[in-house]
Coordinates of C-alpha atoms in Angstrom, one line a residue:
M272 CA 80.1 -4.8 -6.1
N273 CA 82.9 -3.9 -8.3
L274 CA 85.4 -7.1 -9.1
N275 CA 88.5 -5.0 -8.5
F276 CA 87.3 -3.7 -4.8
I277 CA 86.3 -7.3 -4.0
R278 CA 89.8 -8.4 -5.3
L279 CA 91.7 -5.5 -3.3
R280 CA 89.4 -6.3 -0.3
A281 CA 90.7 -10.0 -0.3
N282 CA 94.3 -9.0 -0.9
I283 CA 94.4 -6.6 2.2
M284 CA 92.8 -9.4 4.1
L285 CA 95.5 -11.7 3.1
F286 CA 98.4 -9.1 3.9
I287 CA 96.6 -8.9 7.5
T288 CA 96.9 -12.4 7.9
A289 CA 100.6 -12.7 6.7
F290 CA 101.5 -10.0 9.3
I291 CA 99.8 -11.4 12.1
W292 CA 101.4 -14.8 11.2
G293 CA 104.6 -13.2 10.9
A294 CA 104.2 -11.5 14.4
T295 CA 102.9 -15.1 15.8
F296 CA 106.7 -15.9 15.6
V297 CA 107.5 -13.9 18.7
A298 CA 105.0 -15.6 20.7
Q299 CA 106.1 -19.0 19.3
K300 CA 109.4 -18.2 20.3
S301 CA 108.8 -17.2 23.7
A302 CA 106.3 -20.2 24.5
M303 CA 109.2 -22.6 23.9
D304 CA 110.7 -21.9 27.0
F305 CA 107.7 -23.4 28.7
L306 CA 105.8 -25.9 26.3
G307 CA 106.8 -28.2 23.9
P308 CA 106.0 -27.9 20.2
Y309 CA 103.1 -30.4 19.9
T310 CA 101.4 -29.4 23.2
F311 CA 101.6 -25.5 22.1
N312 CA 100.4 -26.2 18.8
G313 CA 97.7 -28.4 20.1
L314 CA 96.5 -26.0 22.4
R315 CA 96.5 -22.9 20.4
C316 CA 94.5 -24.6 17.5
L317 CA 91.9 -25.6 20.3
I318 CA 91.7 -22.0 21.5
G319 CA 91.3 -21.0 18.0
S320 CA 88.4 -23.5 17.3
F321 CA 86.8 -22.6 20.6
S322 CA 87.0 -18.9 19.9
L323 CA 85.3 -19.6 16.6
F324 CA 82.5 -21.7 17.8
I325 CA 81.8 -18.9 20.5
L326 CA 81.7 -16.4 17.7
G327 CA 79.5 -18.6 15.4
L328 CA 76.8 -18.8 18.2
F329 CA 76.4 -15.3 18.3
I330 CA 76.5 -14.5 14.3
T331 CA 74.0 -17.8 13.6
H332 CA 71.7 -16.7 16.8
G333 CA 68.0 -16.1 15.7
K334 CA 68.7 -17.2 12.1
R335 CA 66.6 -20.3 11.2
N336 CA 67.6 -20.7 7.6
K337 CA 68.7 -24.1 7.3
K338 CA 72.0 -24.9 5.2
P339 CA 71.6 -27.7 2.4
L340 CA 72.9 -30.9 3.0
K341 CA 75.4 -30.4 0.1
S342 CA 76.8 -27.5 2.2
R343 CA 76.8 -29.3 5.4
K344 CA 78.6 -32.3 3.4
N345 CA 81.1 -29.6 2.2
L346 CA 81.7 -28.2 5.8
I347 CA 82.6 -31.5 7.2
E348 CA 84.6 -32.7 4.4
G349 CA 86.8 -29.6 3.9
G350 CA 87.1 -29.2 7.7
I351 CA 88.4 -32.6 8.1
M352 CA 90.7 -32.3 5.0
A353 CA 92.0 -28.7 5.9
G354 CA 92.6 -29.8 9.6
V355 CA 94.7 -33.1 8.8
L356 CA 96.5 -31.1 6.0
L357 CA 97.2 -28.3 8.5
F358 CA 98.6 -31.1 11.0
L359 CA 100.9 -32.7 8.6
A360 CA 102.3 -29.6 7.6
T361 CA 103.2 -28.1 11.1
T362 CA 104.2 -31.5 12.4
L363 CA 106.7 -32.4 9.6
Q364 CA 108.0 -28.8 9.9
Q365 CA 108.7 -29.0 13.4
A366 CA 110.1 -32.6 13.0
G367 CA 112.4 -31.3 10.6
I368 CA 113.7 -28.4 12.3
V369 CA 115.0 -30.2 14.9
Y370 CA 117.9 -31.3 12.2
S371 CA 118.1 -28.0 10.3
T372 CA 118.2 -24.4 11.0
A373 CA 115.7 -21.9 11.6
G374 CA 116.5 -20.0 8.6
K375 CA 116.9 -22.9 5.9
A376 CA 113.4 -23.9 7.6
G377 CA 111.7 -20.9 6.8
F378 CA 113.0 -20.8 3.6
I379 CA 112.2 -24.5 2.7
T380 CA 108.9 -24.0 3.8
S381 CA 108.0 -21.2 1.9
L382 CA 108.6 -23.1 -1.3
Y383 CA 105.0 -23.7 -1.3
I384 CA 104.9 -20.6 -3.4
V385 CA 106.6 -22.6 -6.0
L386 CA 104.3 -25.5 -5.5
V387 CA 101.1 -23.9 -5.2
P388 CA 101.3 -22.4 -8.8
V389 CA 102.7 -25.9 -10.2
F390 CA 99.7 -27.7 -8.8
S391 CA 97.4 -25.5 -10.4
L392 CA 99.3 -26.0 -13.6
I393 CA 98.7 -29.4 -13.2
S394 CA 95.0 -29.2 -12.5
G395 CA 94.5 -27.3 -15.6
K396 CA 94.8 -23.8 -14.7
K397 CA 97.1 -21.3 -16.7
I398 CA 99.6 -19.2 -15.0
T399 CA 100.9 -15.9 -16.3
R400 CA 104.6 -14.9 -17.1
Y401 CA 103.9 -12.3 -14.4
V402 CA 102.9 -14.9 -11.6
W403 CA 106.6 -16.9 -12.6
I404 CA 108.4 -13.6 -12.3
G405 CA 106.7 -13.1 -8.9
V406 CA 107.4 -16.4 -7.8
I407 CA 111.1 -16.2 -8.8
F408 CA 111.6 -12.6 -7.0
A409 CA 110.0 -14.3 -4.3
L410 CA 112.4 -16.8 -3.8
I411 CA 115.5 -14.7 -4.0
G412 CA 114.2 -12.5 -1.6
L413 CA 113.5 -15.3 0.7
Y414 CA 116.7 -16.6 0.2
L415 CA 118.2 -13.4 1.1
L416 CA 115.8 -13.0 4.5
C417 CA 116.1 -16.6 5.6
V418 CA 119.5 -18.2 4.7
K419 CA 122.1 -16.9 6.9
D420 CA 124.8 -20.0 6.7
S421 CA 126.1 -22.3 3.7
F422 CA 123.0 -24.0 2.2
V423 CA 123.4 -27.7 2.6
I424 CA 120.4 -30.0 2.1
G425 CA 120.2 -32.2 5.1
R426 CA 117.7 -35.0 6.5
G427 CA 115.9 -32.2 8.3
D428 CA 115.4 -30.3 5.3
L429 CA 113.9 -33.0 3.3
I430 CA 111.4 -33.4 6.1
I431 CA 110.7 -29.8 6.3
L432 CA 110.3 -29.6 2.1
F433 CA 107.5 -32.4 2.6
S434 CA 105.9 -29.8 5.0
A435 CA 105.8 -27.3 2.3
V436 CA 104.0 -29.6 0.1
F437 CA 101.2 -30.2 2.7
F438 CA 101.0 -26.3 3.2
A439 CA 100.6 -26.1 -0.2
L440 CA 98.1 -28.6 -0.6
H441 CA 96.3 -27.0 2.5
I442 CA 95.7 -23.5 0.3
M443 CA 94.5 -25.6 -2.5
C444 CA 92.1 -27.1 -0.1
I445 CA 91.3 -23.5 1.3
S446 CA 90.5 -22.8 -2.2
K447 CA 88.3 -25.5 -3.1
Y448 CA 86.2 -25.4 0.0
A449 CA 86.1 -21.4 0.8
K450 CA 83.2 -20.8 -1.9
K451 CA 81.2 -23.9 -0.9
T452 CA 80.8 -23.2 2.8
D453 CA 80.8 -21.0 5.7
S454 CA 84.0 -19.5 6.5
I455 CA 84.1 -19.7 10.4
K456 CA 82.5 -22.8 10.5
L457 CA 85.1 -24.3 7.9
S458 CA 88.0 -22.5 10.2
C459 CA 86.3 -23.7 13.4
L460 CA 86.2 -27.3 12.3
Q461 CA 90.1 -27.6 10.6
F462 CA 91.5 -25.9 13.9
L463 CA 89.5 -28.7 16.0
F464 CA 90.9 -31.7 14.1
A465 CA 94.3 -30.3 13.9
G466 CA 94.1 -29.3 17.8
I467 CA 93.1 -33.0 18.6
F468 CA 96.0 -34.5 16.5
A469 CA 98.6 -32.4 17.5
T470 CA 97.3 -32.5 21.6
V471 CA 97.3 -36.4 21.3
L472 CA 101.0 -36.0 20.0
G473 CA 102.2 -33.7 23.1
L474 CA 100.5 -36.4 25.7
F475 CA 102.9 -38.9 24.4
F476 CA 105.9 -37.3 23.5
E477 CA 105.7 -34.2 25.8
Q478 CA 106.2 -33.6 29.4
T479 CA 103.7 -30.9 30.2
R480 CA 102.8 -29.0 33.6
M481 CA 99.9 -26.8 34.3
I482 CA 102.7 -24.1 35.7
D483 CA 103.9 -24.1 32.2
I484 CA 101.0 -23.7 30.4
Y485 CA 100.3 -21.0 32.8
N486 CA 103.5 -19.4 32.2
C487 CA 102.5 -18.7 28.4
T488 CA 98.9 -17.8 28.7
K489 CA 99.6 -14.6 27.0
E490 CA 101.5 -16.3 24.2
L491 CA 98.5 -19.2 23.6
F492 CA 95.9 -16.8 23.7
Y493 CA 97.7 -14.5 21.0
A494 CA 98.3 -17.6 18.7
G495 CA 94.9 -19.2 19.5
V496 CA 93.1 -16.3 19.2
L497 CA 94.6 -14.1 16.5
S498 CA 97.2 -16.3 14.5
C499 CA 94.3 -19.0 14.6
A500 CA 90.9 -17.6 15.1
V501 CA 91.4 -14.4 13.5
A502 CA 94.4 -14.8 10.8
Y503 CA 93.1 -18.5 9.1
T504 CA 89.5 -17.2 9.0
L505 CA 90.8 -13.9 7.0
Q506 CA 92.6 -16.1 4.7
I507 CA 89.4 -18.6 4.2
K508 CA 87.2 -15.4 3.4
A509 CA 90.2 -14.0 1.0
Q510 CA 90.1 -17.2 -1.2
K511 CA 87.0 -16.8 -2.0
N512 CA 88.2 -14.2 -4.6
V513 CA 92.1 -14.8 -4.8
R514 CA 93.5 -17.4 -6.7
P515 CA 95.5 -19.9 -4.8
Y516 CA 98.9 -19.1 -6.3
I517 CA 98.5 -15.0 -5.5
A518 CA 97.3 -16.0 -2.1
S519 CA 100.5 -18.3 -1.5
L520 CA 102.5 -15.2 -2.4
I521 CA 100.9 -12.7 -0.4
L522 CA 101.1 -15.1 2.6
S523 CA 104.7 -15.6 2.1
L524 CA 105.1 -12.3 3.4
E525 CA 105.0 -13.6 6.8
S526 CA 108.8 -14.3 6.4
V527 CA 108.9 -10.3 6.1
F528 CA 106.9 -9.5 9.1
A529 CA 108.2 -12.2 11.5
V530 CA 111.9 -10.3 10.8
L531 CA 110.4 -7.1 11.2
A532 CA 108.8 -7.8 14.3
G533 CA 111.8 -9.5 15.7
F534 CA 113.5 -6.1 14.8
L535 CA 110.8 -4.1 16.4
I536 CA 109.8 -6.0 19.3
L537 CA 113.1 -8.2 20.6
H538 CA 115.4 -5.7 19.0
E539 CA 117.0 -8.2 16.8
T540 CA 119.3 -6.6 14.1
L541 CA 117.8 -6.5 10.5
T542 CA 120.8 -6.4 7.9
I543 CA 121.2 -5.0 4.4
K544 CA 120.7 -8.4 3.3
E545 CA 117.5 -9.1 4.9
A546 CA 116.2 -5.7 3.9
M547 CA 116.9 -6.3 0.4
G548 CA 114.9 -9.6 0.7
C549 CA 112.1 -7.8 2.3
V550 CA 112.1 -5.5 -0.8
L551 CA 112.1 -8.5 -3.2
M552 CA 109.1 -10.2 -1.5
F553 CA 106.7 -7.2 -1.6
A554 CA 108.2 -6.4 -5.3
A555 CA 107.3 -10.1 -6.0
V556 CA 103.4 -9.8 -4.8
F557 CA 103.3 -6.6 -6.9
V558 CA 104.5 -8.1 -9.8
A559 CA 102.3 -11.1 -9.9
Q560 CA 99.3 -9.1 -9.4
F561 CA 99.6 -8.0 -13.1
H562 CA 98.0 -11.3 -14.0
A563 CA 94.7 -9.3 -13.6
K564 CA 95.4 -6.9 -16.2
N565 CA 96.5 -9.1 -18.9
G566 CA 93.4 -11.2 -19.8
N567 CA 94.2 -14.4 -17.4
K568 CA 90.9 -15.7 -16.7
T569 CA 91.5 -18.8 -14.6

């Protein structure tokens, strides 16, 4: 199959992932009226894991070919590492947002678009100037999109910055294990571990009633099935053929889709500043794609 077509298909998967994640903010916002963040994250991850487990049973039904021991080792190792990193990233983000604003939290979280190419550079990868130009465009776009008041770094902002580090490490982790094991099984395991950790935190720090869970059933299933099971599995499949720093730029478009979803579904206003931010974000992704046409073999 043509390499350009494979990369195009992978990029489309990441765009779909970012779109689903962006729209999930609407479900999350609605669910927070009933559930605490740990309980919501825990339940959505467990729903996602269960959905993928059922899907995996149908796909592997009748197949007798055994996976090599090394592949199973990579699956378990990758599932645990990705699950722990995802849990730490989302937990720190939620802890920090208590002391910050939603806009600043979104902007600081998305700094993983800088951290991923930096980590790639440290690990010996060559990063072209087009990627760095794309990162600069994306940072400016994210600032216009997310930050609506004065930008002063506080305690919560520093906590969120640590979450961005773990989001970046999660993308790097997926990039490492995506080619070594089955996408659905890897995604299923990461949500199982992340869901267990978050649910335990919810039991200790939040009071949840069954009626509260019932009242946001739709939001939980949207976030669990689409955001977790579908979107994260698409991310893993796509990152088999996309460099992690390009993936991080495309995935950061979730901020754009979140704003657009709020505009279309919740009838929130879209300012000229935010519209300019959206344009710059899309421009960043397209500029960074020039790496493929300029001899970068990393």
